[in-house]
XYZ file of N, CA and C in Angstrom:
867
model
N 0.814 -1.199 0.000
C 0.000 0.000 0.000
C 0.854 1.259 0.000
N 2.097 1.187 0.474
C 2.942 2.367 0.566
C 3.249 2.962 -0.796
N 3.179 2.151 -1.860
C 3.481 2.637 -3.198
C 2.247 3.106 -3.955
N 1.083 3.036 -3.331
C -0.146 3.427 -4.007
C -0.231 4.941 -4.079
N -0.617 5.446 -5.243
C -0.830 6.881 -5.410
C -2.288 7.205 -5.092
N -2.505 7.745 -3.897
C -3.864 8.042 -3.464
C -4.310 9.410 -3.967
N -5.579 9.463 -4.360
C -6.194 10.725 -4.772
C -7.336 11.038 -3.816
N -7.329 12.261 -3.302
C -8.347 12.686 -2.342
C -9.620 13.100 -3.077
N -10.756 12.615 -2.600
C -12.047 12.993 -3.162
C -12.774 13.941 -2.219
N -13.528 14.863 -2.802
C -14.322 15.785 -1.986
C -15.660 15.182 -1.592
N -16.169 14.289 -2.432
C -17.450 13.643 -2.149
C -17.456 12.275 -2.813
N -18.386 11.440 -2.418
C -18.449 10.094 -2.964
C -18.800 10.144 -4.449
N -18.168 9.312 -5.263
C -18.520 9.266 -6.692
C -19.993 8.896 -6.872
N -20.652 9.552 -7.803
C -22.075 9.299 -8.048
C -22.241 7.942 -8.717
N -23.078 7.095 -8.155
C -23.244 5.756 -8.710
C -23.854 5.749 -10.110
N -24.839 6.613 -10.453
C -25.313 6.622 -11.842
C -24.193 6.931 -12.834
N -23.281 7.819 -12.457
C -22.138 8.128 -13.326
C -21.220 6.914 -13.444
N -20.992 6.243 -12.318
C -20.156 5.032 -12.345
C -20.740 3.987 -13.294
N -22.050 3.765 -13.197
C -22.669 2.738 -14.037
C -22.682 3.157 -15.508
N -22.856 4.450 -15.766
C -22.794 4.922 -17.148
C -21.406 4.684 -17.736
N -20.373 4.952 -16.954
C -19.000 4.694 -17.409
C -18.774 3.198 -17.607
N -19.365 2.388 -16.723
C -19.198 0.940 -16.840
C -19.784 0.429 -18.155
N -20.929 0.983 -18.553
C -21.536 0.591 -19.828
C -20.618 0.982 -20.984
N -20.029 2.171 -20.894
C -19.137 2.647 -21.959
C -17.860 1.804 -22.053
N -17.470 1.181 -20.925
C -16.247 0.378 -20.903
C -16.538 -1.120 -21.046
N -17.739 -1.449 -21.504
C -18.162 -2.853 -21.542
C -17.303 -3.703 -22.461
N -16.643 -3.106 -23.451
C -15.854 -3.869 -24.419
C -14.357 -3.899 -24.095
N -13.997 -3.422 -22.907
C -12.585 -3.445 -22.509
C -12.089 -4.886 -22.436
N -10.891 -5.137 -22.939
C -10.279 -6.467 -22.905
C -8.980 -6.398 -22.104
N -8.675 -7.474 -21.352
C -7.481 -7.420 -20.504
C -6.168 -7.578 -21.250
N -6.188 -8.138 -22.457
C -4.935 -8.380 -23.157
C -4.173 -9.545 -22.543
N -2.930 -9.731 -23.017
C -2.140 -10.891 -22.584
C -1.428 -10.675 -21.253
N -1.194 -9.437 -20.883
C -0.458 -9.170 -19.641
C -1.120 -8.021 -18.885
N -2.326 -8.244 -18.341
C -3.037 -7.146 -17.674
C -2.324 -6.690 -16.412
N -2.413 -5.401 -16.152
C -1.852 -4.800 -14.946
C -2.898 -3.904 -14.303
N -2.883 -3.832 -12.996
C -3.788 -2.944 -12.282
C -3.163 -1.561 -12.149
N -3.939 -0.497 -12.337
C -3.388 0.846 -12.120
C -2.985 1.041 -10.667
N -1.881 1.726 -10.461
C -1.319 1.931 -9.125
C -1.953 3.163 -8.477
N -3.272 3.092 -8.279
C -3.993 4.245 -7.751
C -4.874 3.805 -6.586
N -5.186 4.776 -5.759
C -6.122 4.568 -4.671
C -6.979 5.808 -4.508
N -8.093 5.668 -3.829
C -8.996 6.787 -3.590
C -9.223 6.934 -2.091
N -9.329 8.184 -1.679
C -9.517 8.469 -0.260
C -10.689 9.438 -0.107
N -11.577 9.145 0.830
C -12.718 10.003 1.125
C -12.808 10.161 2.631
N -12.699 11.399 3.103
C -12.658 11.665 4.537
C -13.958 12.288 5.047
N -14.140 12.145 6.344
C -15.249 12.793 7.059
C -16.604 12.406 6.490
N -16.799 11.123 6.318
C -18.075 10.622 5.810
C -19.069 10.583 6.965
N -20.058 11.447 6.899
C -21.104 11.451 7.909
C -22.189 10.450 7.555
N -22.834 9.893 8.561
C -23.817 8.838 8.334
C -25.227 9.381 8.488
N -26.086 9.005 7.560
C -27.469 9.458 7.534
C -28.354 8.450 8.269
N -29.111 8.925 9.239
C -29.900 8.032 10.081
C -30.961 7.289 9.267
N -31.582 7.961 8.313
C -32.601 7.316 7.500
C -32.026 6.222 6.620
N -30.861 6.491 6.044
C -30.201 5.500 5.199
C -29.798 4.283 6.030
N -29.259 4.529 7.209
C -28.852 3.440 8.090
C -30.058 2.593 8.505
N -31.168 3.249 8.799
C -32.381 2.509 9.183
C -32.876 1.631 8.033
N -32.820 2.166 6.798
C -33.248 1.384 5.637
C -32.343 0.188 5.420
N -31.032 0.377 5.633
C -30.087 -0.727 5.493
C -30.369 -1.807 6.532
N -30.563 -1.393 7.774
C -30.874 -2.370 8.823
C -32.126 -3.171 8.485
N -33.118 -2.502 7.960
C -34.383 -3.167 7.685
C -34.239 -4.217 6.596
N -33.558 -3.888 5.504
C -33.459 -4.829 4.391
C -32.503 -5.977 4.694
N -31.550 -5.747 5.614
C -30.551 -6.777 5.916
C -30.802 -7.512 7.226
N -31.790 -7.095 8.007
C -32.153 -7.840 9.207
C -31.348 -7.510 10.447
N -30.763 -6.312 10.502
C -30.052 -5.874 11.712
C -31.006 -5.117 12.624
N -30.813 -5.257 13.934
C -31.562 -4.450 14.886
C -30.772 -3.183 15.204
N -31.462 -2.187 15.732
C -30.853 -0.903 16.072
C -30.234 -1.013 17.460
N -28.882 -1.078 17.506
C -28.196 -1.178 18.795
C -27.227 -0.021 19.010
N -27.338 1.032 18.194
C -26.460 2.192 18.347
C -25.108 2.042 17.687
N -24.885 0.895 17.052
C -23.621 0.636 16.370
C -23.871 0.377 14.889
N -22.838 0.564 14.099
C -22.980 0.267 12.685
C -22.983 -1.242 12.467
N -23.888 -1.765 11.652
C -23.774 -3.164 11.236
C -22.390 -3.412 10.643
N -21.845 -4.585 10.899
C -20.451 -4.841 10.529
C -20.230 -4.717 9.022
N -21.248 -4.942 8.212
C -21.114 -4.818 6.765
C -21.411 -3.407 6.253
N -21.882 -2.514 7.096
C -22.352 -1.209 6.630
C -21.250 -0.336 6.020
N -20.028 -0.297 6.563
C -18.995 0.524 5.902
C -18.770 0.152 4.438
N -19.035 -1.112 4.074
C -18.879 -1.504 2.669
C -19.775 -0.665 1.762
N -20.960 -0.292 2.243
C -21.888 0.500 1.446
C -21.259 1.838 1.063
N -20.517 2.439 1.992
C -19.889 3.730 1.722
C -18.592 3.584 0.932
N -17.998 2.399 0.963
C -16.788 2.162 0.174
C -17.116 1.765 -1.261
N -18.295 1.198 -1.500
C -18.603 0.650 -2.822
C -18.518 1.674 -3.958
N -18.984 2.921 -3.785
C -18.799 3.889 -4.871
C -17.327 4.118 -5.215
N -16.444 4.032 -4.226
C -15.010 4.154 -4.490
C -14.505 2.921 -5.240
N -15.020 1.741 -4.883
C -14.657 0.525 -5.618
C -15.000 0.690 -7.094
N -16.216 1.145 -7.349
C -16.640 1.319 -8.737
C -15.771 2.340 -9.455
N -15.462 3.440 -8.769
C -14.642 4.477 -9.392
C -13.243 3.960 -9.721
N -12.686 3.111 -8.865
C -11.376 2.527 -9.167
C -11.425 1.699 -10.447
N -12.550 1.014 -10.662
C -12.676 0.181 -11.860
C -12.984 0.995 -13.111
N -13.187 2.300 -12.938
C -13.359 3.199 -14.084
C -12.072 3.948 -14.427
N -11.013 3.709 -13.651
C -9.743 4.409 -13.867
C -9.138 4.023 -15.220
N -8.448 4.983 -15.814
C -7.699 4.693 -17.043
C -6.702 3.570 -16.769
N -6.668 2.617 -17.650
C -5.729 1.511 -17.496
C -6.279 0.332 -16.735
N -7.486 0.454 -16.147
C -8.058 -0.718 -15.488
C -8.400 -1.738 -16.570
N -7.924 -2.981 -16.450
C -7.928 -3.881 -17.604
C -9.210 -4.677 -17.845
N -10.195 -4.582 -16.932
C -11.371 -5.435 -17.051
C -12.650 -4.599 -17.142
N -13.679 -5.110 -17.815
C -14.976 -4.420 -17.808
C -15.699 -4.681 -16.489
N -16.101 -3.642 -15.807
C -16.732 -3.808 -14.494
C -18.002 -4.637 -14.575
N -18.751 -4.497 -15.658
C -20.021 -5.218 -15.785
C -19.823 -6.719 -15.971
N -18.607 -7.153 -16.269
C -18.363 -8.577 -16.465
C -17.717 -9.260 -15.281
N -17.595 -8.561 -14.169
C -16.904 -9.118 -13.005
C -17.865 -9.824 -12.057
N -17.340 -10.816 -11.345
C -18.114 -11.559 -10.353
C -17.425 -11.428 -9.002
N -18.173 -11.016 -7.992
C -17.657 -10.917 -6.625
C -17.652 -12.330 -6.038
N -16.460 -12.892 -5.801
C -16.380 -14.298 -5.397
C -16.081 -14.493 -3.912
N -15.374 -13.565 -3.302
C -15.057 -13.696 -1.877
C -15.009 -12.310 -1.242
N -15.287 -12.272 0.051
C -15.199 -11.007 0.786
C -14.793 -11.296 2.222
N -13.840 -10.528 2.716
C -13.377 -10.665 4.095
C -13.401 -9.296 4.763
N -13.977 -9.239 5.951
C -14.052 -7.999 6.724
C -13.424 -8.245 8.084
N -12.578 -7.320 8.516
C -12.065 -7.315 9.888
C -12.584 -6.072 10.584
N -13.299 -6.272 11.679
C -13.743 -5.162 12.515
C -12.889 -5.159 13.776
N -12.166 -4.066 13.969
C -11.231 -4.003 15.094
C -11.924 -3.606 16.394
N -13.017 -2.904 16.267
C -13.873 -2.604 17.412
C -15.228 -2.164 16.864
N -16.286 -2.260 17.680
C -17.583 -1.757 17.212
C -17.498 -0.264 16.883
N -18.226 0.157 15.856
C -18.227 1.552 15.410
C -19.565 2.170 15.788
N -19.516 3.241 16.572
C -20.748 3.932 16.950
C -21.341 4.626 15.730
N -22.666 4.701 15.683
C -23.308 5.209 14.477
C -23.115 6.706 14.276
N -22.618 7.427 15.264
C -22.380 8.863 15.098
C -20.931 9.191 14.724
N -20.081 8.178 14.629
C -18.687 8.432 14.259
C -18.581 8.742 12.764
N -17.663 9.663 12.427
C -17.379 9.955 11.025
C -16.281 9.014 10.530
N -16.400 8.611 9.276
C -15.498 7.617 8.716
C -14.557 8.241 7.702
N -13.297 7.825 7.760
C -12.323 8.124 6.716
C -12.063 6.814 5.966
N -12.258 6.846 4.657
C -12.238 5.624 3.853
C -11.164 5.734 2.773
N -10.354 4.687 2.648
C -9.438 4.629 1.511
C -9.496 3.240 0.886
N -9.420 3.208 -0.445
C -9.547 1.974 -1.211
C -8.452 1.914 -2.258
N -7.983 0.717 -2.541
C -6.948 0.538 -3.552
C -7.009 -0.875 -4.101
N -6.340 -1.103 -5.225
C -6.356 -2.371 -5.946
C -5.107 -3.178 -5.652
N -5.194 -4.510 -5.805
C -4.006 -5.341 -5.624
C -4.285 -6.809 -5.885
N -3.215 -7.600 -5.766
C -3.298 -9.075 -5.826
C -3.899 -9.597 -7.129
N -3.489 -9.043 -8.263
C -3.954 -9.579 -9.541
C -3.305 -10.942 -9.774
N -4.148 -11.959 -10.002
C -3.679 -13.327 -10.143
C -4.388 -14.006 -11.306
N -3.636 -14.704 -12.135
C -4.244 -15.520 -13.182
C -4.650 -16.855 -12.571
N -5.898 -17.240 -12.780
C -6.413 -18.497 -12.259
C -6.868 -19.364 -13.429
N -7.430 -20.508 -13.110
C -7.749 -21.493 -14.150
C -8.590 -20.925 -15.287
N -9.636 -20.185 -14.938
C -10.589 -19.748 -15.959
C -10.572 -18.245 -16.210
N -9.596 -17.540 -15.651
C -9.552 -16.103 -15.859
C -8.583 -15.424 -14.915
N -9.019 -14.307 -14.352
C -8.190 -13.522 -13.448
C -8.978 -13.159 -12.197
N -8.273 -13.091 -11.081
C -8.833 -12.557 -9.855
C -7.997 -11.366 -9.403
N -8.655 -10.395 -8.787
C -7.949 -9.263 -8.185
C -8.737 -8.815 -6.960
N -8.081 -8.057 -6.110
C -8.695 -7.603 -4.856
C -8.865 -6.092 -4.846
N -9.926 -5.654 -4.184
C -10.086 -4.253 -3.809
C -10.007 -4.204 -2.284
N -9.015 -3.489 -1.788
C -8.799 -3.358 -0.350
C -9.414 -2.053 0.146
N -9.999 -2.112 1.330
C -10.592 -0.934 1.953
C -10.127 -0.844 3.395
N -9.759 0.366 3.822
C -9.401 0.620 5.216
C -10.248 1.792 5.701
N -10.899 1.622 6.841
C -11.725 2.665 7.423
C -11.141 3.054 8.773
N -10.988 4.349 8.969
C -10.487 4.850 10.250
C -11.410 5.952 10.755
N -11.308 6.204 12.053
C -12.047 7.313 12.647
C -11.200 7.885 13.783
N -11.016 9.196 13.739
C -10.161 9.833 14.739
C -8.745 9.321 14.720
N -8.242 8.933 13.558
C -6.891 8.416 13.422
C -6.727 6.959 13.812
N -7.815 6.293 14.184
C -7.763 4.896 14.599
C -8.361 4.001 13.509
N -7.620 2.991 13.088
C -8.163 2.022 12.147
C -9.201 1.168 12.861
N -10.413 1.138 12.313
C -11.497 0.418 12.977
C -12.076 -0.708 12.125
N -11.762 -0.718 10.817
C -12.434 -1.655 9.918
C -11.593 -1.812 8.663
N -11.541 -3.001 8.116
C -10.817 -3.227 6.859
C -11.480 -4.368 6.114
N -11.340 -4.366 4.789
C -11.945 -5.443 4.010
C -11.122 -5.743 2.777
N -11.328 -6.937 2.241
C -10.801 -7.343 0.951
C -11.938 -7.963 0.156
N -12.231 -7.389 -0.998
C -13.237 -7.922 -1.909
C -12.518 -8.506 -3.118
N -12.696 -9.802 -3.341
C -12.028 -10.495 -4.447
C -13.016 -10.641 -5.598
N -12.607 -10.158 -6.765
C -13.440 -10.201 -7.959
C -12.797 -11.088 -9.020
N -13.646 -11.691 -9.839
C -13.201 -12.636 -10.866
C -13.633 -12.157 -12.244
N -12.697 -12.217 -13.200
C -13.000 -11.978 -14.610
C -12.808 -13.276 -15.372
N -13.831 -13.696 -16.101
C -13.748 -14.940 -16.863
C -13.130 -14.665 -18.230
N -12.034 -15.393 -18.506
C -11.376 -15.266 -19.797
C -9.885 -15.092 -19.633
N -9.102 -15.758 -20.508
C -7.655 -15.613 -20.457
C -7.005 -16.350 -19.309
N -7.668 -17.389 -18.801
C -7.134 -18.108 -17.651
C -5.960 -19.001 -17.995
N -5.340 -19.524 -16.962
C -4.148 -20.363 -17.114
C -4.495 -21.777 -17.561
N -5.724 -22.205 -17.298
C -6.115 -23.576 -17.600
C -5.621 -24.578 -16.582
N -4.899 -24.089 -15.572
C -4.333 -24.962 -14.547
C -5.252 -24.963 -13.335
N -5.745 -26.132 -12.973
C -6.648 -26.231 -11.841
C -5.887 -26.073 -10.533
N -6.455 -25.277 -9.643
C -5.859 -25.123 -8.315
C -6.143 -26.375 -7.493
N -5.183 -26.746 -6.669
C -5.360 -27.906 -5.790
C -6.187 -27.483 -4.586
N -7.436 -27.907 -4.568
C -8.340 -27.527 -3.490
C -8.468 -28.609 -2.433
N -7.644 -29.657 -2.575
C -7.688 -30.722 -1.589
C -8.922 -31.589 -1.766
N -9.035 -32.532 -0.896
C -10.165 -33.458 -0.967
C -11.378 -32.846 -0.285
N -12.457 -32.757 -1.038
C -13.678 -32.190 -0.482
C -14.824 -33.156 -0.703
N -15.352 -33.655 0.384
C -16.495 -34.536 0.267
C -17.776 -33.751 0.061
N -18.842 -34.465 -0.170
C -20.144 -33.825 -0.315
C -20.588 -33.289 1.040
N -20.953 -32.007 1.123
C -21.348 -31.458 2.424
C -22.617 -32.108 2.943
N -22.675 -32.256 4.250
C -23.872 -32.815 4.872
C -25.023 -31.812 4.768
N -26.227 -32.283 4.494
C -27.375 -31.362 4.481
C -27.532 -30.701 5.852
N -27.909 -29.426 5.854
C -28.129 -28.752 7.125
C -29.388 -29.316 7.769
N -29.348 -29.420 9.074
C -30.503 -29.950 9.801
C -31.053 -28.894 10.757
N -30.204 -28.384 11.636
C -30.635 -27.359 12.592
C -30.489 -26.005 11.918
N -31.513 -25.597 11.176
C -31.407 -24.410 10.331
C -32.597 -23.484 10.549
N -32.365 -22.213 10.209
C -33.410 -21.193 10.222
C -33.803 -20.926 8.768
N -35.096 -20.899 8.510
C -35.575 -20.690 7.142
C -35.820 -19.211 6.886
N -35.329 -18.724 5.752
C -35.575 -17.355 5.316
C -36.467 -17.370 4.076
N -37.408 -16.471 4.033
C -38.158 -16.177 2.822
C -37.552 -14.913 2.205
N -37.045 -15.036 1.001
C -36.375 -13.913 0.341
C -37.284 -13.416 -0.787
N -37.911 -12.257 -0.619
C -38.850 -11.760 -1.632
C -38.148 -11.399 -2.946
N -38.920 -11.348 -4.008
C -38.373 -11.025 -5.320
C -37.900 -9.594 -5.452
N -38.334 -8.695 -4.546
C -37.906 -7.298 -4.618
C -36.669 -7.013 -3.771
N -36.051 -8.052 -3.213
C -34.895 -7.851 -2.330
C -33.760 -7.138 -3.054
N -33.498 -7.506 -4.301
C -32.440 -6.855 -5.058
C -32.708 -5.379 -5.277
N -33.961 -5.024 -5.507
C -34.303 -3.609 -5.704
C -34.191 -2.842 -4.389
N -34.617 -3.461 -3.306
C -34.534 -2.791 -2.003
C -33.084 -2.619 -1.575
N -32.278 -3.673 -1.737
C -30.866 -3.550 -1.369
C -30.151 -2.589 -2.321
N -30.505 -2.634 -3.606
C -29.905 -1.719 -4.566
C -30.180 -0.266 -4.225
N -31.368 0.004 -3.671
C -31.721 1.378 -3.322
C -30.841 1.927 -2.207
N -30.421 1.074 -1.259
C -29.585 1.563 -0.158
C -28.098 1.421 -0.446
N -27.732 0.468 -1.313
C -26.310 0.240 -1.594
C -25.819 1.013 -2.803
N -26.750 1.421 -3.675
C -26.354 2.048 -4.933
C -26.008 1.041 -6.013
N -25.976 -0.244 -5.672
C -25.620 -1.288 -6.636
C -26.893 -1.740 -7.350
N -27.223 -1.032 -8.432
C -28.420 -1.361 -9.212
C -28.044 -2.119 -10.485
N -27.144 -3.055 -10.348
C -26.809 -3.931 -11.464
C -28.095 -4.618 -11.943
N -28.372 -4.603 -13.258
C -29.634 -5.165 -13.766
C -29.874 -6.618 -13.386
N -28.830 -7.388 -13.115
C -29.026 -8.803 -12.791
C -29.738 -8.982 -11.453
N -29.829 -7.914 -10.643
C -30.452 -8.010 -9.324
C -31.876 -7.446 -9.276
N -32.369 -6.876 -10.378
C -33.562 -6.054 -10.276
C -34.861 -6.747 -10.670
N -34.955 -7.193 -11.907
C -36.190 -7.763 -12.439
C -35.873 -8.989 -13.278
N -36.847 -9.881 -13.483
C -36.593 -11.034 -14.360
C -36.134 -10.616 -15.756
N -36.767 -9.599 -16.338
C -36.416 -9.193 -17.695
C -34.997 -8.652 -17.773
N -34.616 -7.785 -16.829
C -33.264 -7.215 -16.880
C -32.213 -8.278 -16.597
N -32.545 -9.250 -15.754
C -31.599 -10.339 -15.477
C -31.420 -11.233 -16.698
N -32.511 -11.472 -17.429
C -32.432 -12.325 -18.613
C -31.538 -11.720 -19.689
N -31.448 -10.404 -19.741
C -30.572 -9.745 -20.711
C -29.113 -10.124 -20.498
N -28.773 -10.587 -19.283
C -27.397 -10.955 -18.950
C -27.264 -12.469 -18.720
N -28.246 -13.230 -19.200
C -28.113 -14.676 -19.189
C -28.658 -15.388 -17.970
N -29.351 -14.672 -17.071
C -29.931 -15.301 -15.887
C -31.419 -15.547 -16.116
N -31.936 -16.631 -15.539
C -33.351 -16.951 -15.743
C -34.267 -15.965 -15.028
N -33.797 -15.385 -13.926
C -34.492 -14.290 -13.248
C -33.485 -13.607 -12.336
N -33.905 -12.586 -11.616
C -32.982 -11.793 -10.822
C -32.350 -12.610 -9.690
N -31.139 -12.215 -9.302
C -30.425 -12.894 -8.230
C -30.127 -11.908 -7.101
N -30.020 -12.423 -5.902
C -29.701 -11.594 -4.739
C -28.252 -11.147 -4.793
N -27.983 -9.945 -4.279
C -26.614 -9.466 -4.141
C -25.849 -10.369 -3.161
N -24.595 -10.652 -3.478
C -23.770 -11.410 -2.554
C -23.600 -10.709 -1.215
N -23.368 -9.387 -1.252
C -23.158 -8.662 0.007
C -24.445 -8.523 0.799
N -25.609 -8.615 0.148
C -26.844 -8.706 0.925
C -26.857 -10.025 1.688
N -26.474 -11.121 1.032
C -26.467 -12.429 1.691
C -25.537 -12.417 2.902
N -24.369 -11.793 2.742
C -23.438 -11.719 3.870
C -24.028 -10.871 4.994
N -24.597 -9.724 4.631
C -25.184 -8.857 5.643
C -26.342 -9.546 6.353
N -27.173 -10.246 5.588
C -28.322 -10.936 6.193
C -27.853 -12.014 7.158
N -26.780 -12.717 6.807
C -26.235 -13.733 7.706
C -25.715 -13.101 8.988
N -25.026 -11.969 8.877
C -24.487 -11.317 10.069
C -25.582 -10.629 10.871
N -26.656 -10.230 10.200
C -27.818 -9.759 10.943
C -28.401 -10.873 11.797
N -28.405 -12.084 11.251
C -28.879 -13.248 12.013
C -27.973 -13.518 13.214
N -26.672 -13.230 13.051
C -25.689 -13.505 14.108
C -25.380 -12.272 14.967
N -26.092 -11.187 14.768
C -25.721 -9.904 15.375
C -25.422 -10.002 16.865
N -26.239 -10.725 17.602
C -26.083 -10.764 19.066
C -25.042 -11.789 19.512
N -24.391 -12.440 18.549
C -23.294 -13.351 18.875
C -21.941 -12.780 18.458
N -21.918 -11.603 17.865
C -20.659 -11.051 17.375
C -19.788 -10.599 18.539
N -18.463 -10.832 18.452
C -17.568 -10.468 19.558
C -17.452 -8.959 19.732
N -17.156 -8.550 20.948
C -16.838 -7.150 21.217
C -15.416 -6.823 20.765
N -14.535 -7.815 20.854
C -13.145 -7.615 20.461
C -13.021 -7.806 18.944
N -11.803 -7.620 18.443
C -11.561 -7.689 17.005
C -11.861 -9.082 16.455
N -12.463 -9.117 15.266
C -12.734 -10.395 14.600
C -12.724 -10.188 13.091
N -12.535 -11.295 12.382
C -12.617 -11.314 10.926
C -13.739 -12.242 10.517
N -14.519 -11.801 9.534
C -15.574 -12.648 8.994
C -15.388 -12.702 7.478
N -15.100 -13.906 6.992
C -14.844 -14.138 5.570
C -15.965 -14.979 4.986
N -16.360 -14.655 3.757
C -17.375 -15.464 3.086
C -16.924 -15.785 1.671
N -17.468 -16.873 1.162
C -17.267 -17.299 -0.218
C -18.645 -17.366 -0.864
N -18.815 -16.645 -1.968
C -20.090 -16.648 -2.674
C -20.115 -17.824 -3.637
N -21.130 -18.627 -3.546
C -21.205 -19.880 -4.299
C -22.252 -19.776 -5.414
N -23.283 -20.625 -5.359
C -24.308 -20.659 -6.400
C -25.219 -19.430 -6.269
N -25.516 -18.731 -7.374
C -26.399 -17.568 -7.280
C -27.739 -17.919 -6.649
N -28.285 -16.978 -5.892
C -29.589 -17.147 -5.258
C -30.642 -16.463 -6.127
N -31.378 -17.250 -6.886
C -32.468 -16.704 -7.684
C -33.629 -16.368 -6.763
N -34.172 -15.169 -6.925
C -35.241 -14.720 -6.032
C -36.511 -14.419 -6.828
N -37.681 -14.641 -6.194
C -37.903 -15.018 -4.793
C -37.406 -16.432 -4.497
N -37.101 -16.650 -3.214
C -36.545 -17.948 -2.833
C -36.840 -18.238 -1.368
N -36.813 -19.511 -1.044
C -36.781 -19.968 0.339
C -35.423 -20.618 0.557
N -34.665 -20.113 1.514
C -33.326 -20.633 1.774
C -33.194 -20.940 3.259
N -32.077 -21.583 3.597
C -31.833 -21.959 4.989
C -30.497 -21.411 5.470
N -30.486 -20.981 6.712
C -29.275 -20.475 7.367
C -28.914 -21.397 8.517
N -27.639 -21.815 8.550
C -27.169 -22.686 9.629
C -25.836 -22.183 10.148
N -25.596 -22.371 11.434
C -24.327 -21.959 12.040
C -23.872 -23.018 13.019
N -22.548 -23.072 13.231
C -21.991 -23.989 14.223
C -20.735 -23.370 14.807
N -20.472 -23.651 16.065
C -19.258 -23.165 16.707
C -18.073 -23.997 16.234
N -16.968 -23.310 15.921
C -15.799 -24.018 15.414
C -14.550 -23.178 15.613
N -13.473 -23.801 16.123
C -12.156 -23.176 16.258
C -12.224 -21.817 16.953
N -13.008 -21.734 17.989
C -13.115 -20.493 18.750
C -13.979 -19.440 18.104
N -14.641 -19.772 17.002
C -15.506 -18.830 16.306
C -16.748 -19.521 15.798
N -17.195 -19.102 14.629
C -18.405 -19.658 14.044
C -18.183 -19.960 12.566
N -18.727 -21.054 12.098
C -18.898 -21.313 10.677
C -20.390 -21.194 10.379
N -20.717 -20.677 9.196
C -22.128 -20.540 8.851
C -22.316 -20.750 7.358
N -23.553 -21.080 6.998
C -23.895 -21.355 5.604
C -25.277 -20.805 5.286
N -25.422 -20.346 4.063
C -26.736 -20.076 3.494
C -26.890 -21.052 2.336
N -27.895 -21.911 2.414
C -28.075 -22.957 1.413
C -29.490 -22.894 0.863
N -29.689 -23.591 -0.250
C -31.003 -23.639 -0.873
C -31.979 -24.415 0.000
N -33.228 -24.435 -0.423
C -34.283 -25.090 0.351
C -34.006 -26.569 0.557
N -33.211 -27.172 -0.378
C -32.884 -28.595 -0.239
C -31.897 -28.873 0.889
N -31.336 -27.810 1.491
C -30.403 -27.973 2.598
C -28.987 -28.304 2.182
N -28.717 -28.375 0.868
C -27.394 -28.782 0.383
C -26.757 -27.730 -0.517
N -27.449 -27.332 -1.559
C -26.857 -26.426 -2.564
C -26.450 -25.119 -1.908
N -25.143 -24.766 -1.942
C -24.664 -23.614 -1.182
C -24.787 -22.296 -1.957
N -25.298 -21.299 -1.275
C -25.260 -19.939 -1.802
C -24.092 -19.156 -1.203
N -23.781 -19.428 0.060
C -22.714 -18.701 0.768
C -22.170 -19.591 1.872
N -20.860 -19.595 2.034
C -20.236 -20.205 3.211
C -19.410 -19.133 3.903
N -19.331 -19.212 5.218
C -18.633 -18.151 5.954
C -17.947 -18.674 7.190
N -16.930 -17.901 7.629
C -16.163 -18.242 8.820
C -15.915 -16.952 9.606
N -16.242 -16.968 10.871
C -16.000 -15.846 11.763
C -14.996 -16.277 12.811
N -13.889 -15.538 12.917
C -12.831 -15.897 13.859
C -12.308 -14.654 14.573
N -11.926 -14.807 15.857
C -11.274 -13.677 16.553
C -9.912 -13.405 15.939
N -9.489 -12.158 15.974
C -8.185 -11.771 15.426
C -7.130 -11.928 16.500
């Protein structure tokens, strides 16, 4: 991060502008030797809107406890993520990327009246079997104290190495038994899009999703993570912890899904699976730091 050239922003990038640029860059190709631009974005003194926070809590299942939901800073970082992918020299089309993994470390609970300083930058470009993966890193501080950090791993399909990664021996997962059932309405993508700014057409309506090859709209991955942590809200540690998730099979909505958790290695493992109790939409691990 020390070599990143950070640019200070006066206000958050407008998401409609970001999406318009993404459409214009839809034909960008990575070439044979893609490189990430050595840039970062910084946005200071981000004040939080009570109405926006309440809407986020409602759609993601968090209760009002005077603290920010652990996934909430991502909402304020996402416009910076999009803006980074609009930078000159960024080698991939943003509309063709898939969010495959996300890890958040919360160093302490964040009070809802604290102002946030946010910085984001790119890194870890890796060629994988079927394409490329890269990370967007985010660090959030308040009053000079680092309180939150994340890594969002995105995948571009195409130009891969063809070499399969050794994932070890993985048996068929046991169906969940002690699970909580969620009913996920068909408007979840529109409701989450309204508070997150992520109005990607694949999340909105059956027709707009079909334009991109989906049979109907799918839930946002970060909504699934937030909803899982909303379910676990009263079990989250007071001390520092990391919660990592892997996004698996898309969740077509409306849907009935199941949430299961178990204590493991001093923390929690959790899953969001289809109604059959097996097909995974999300797997996650929460561990103390």
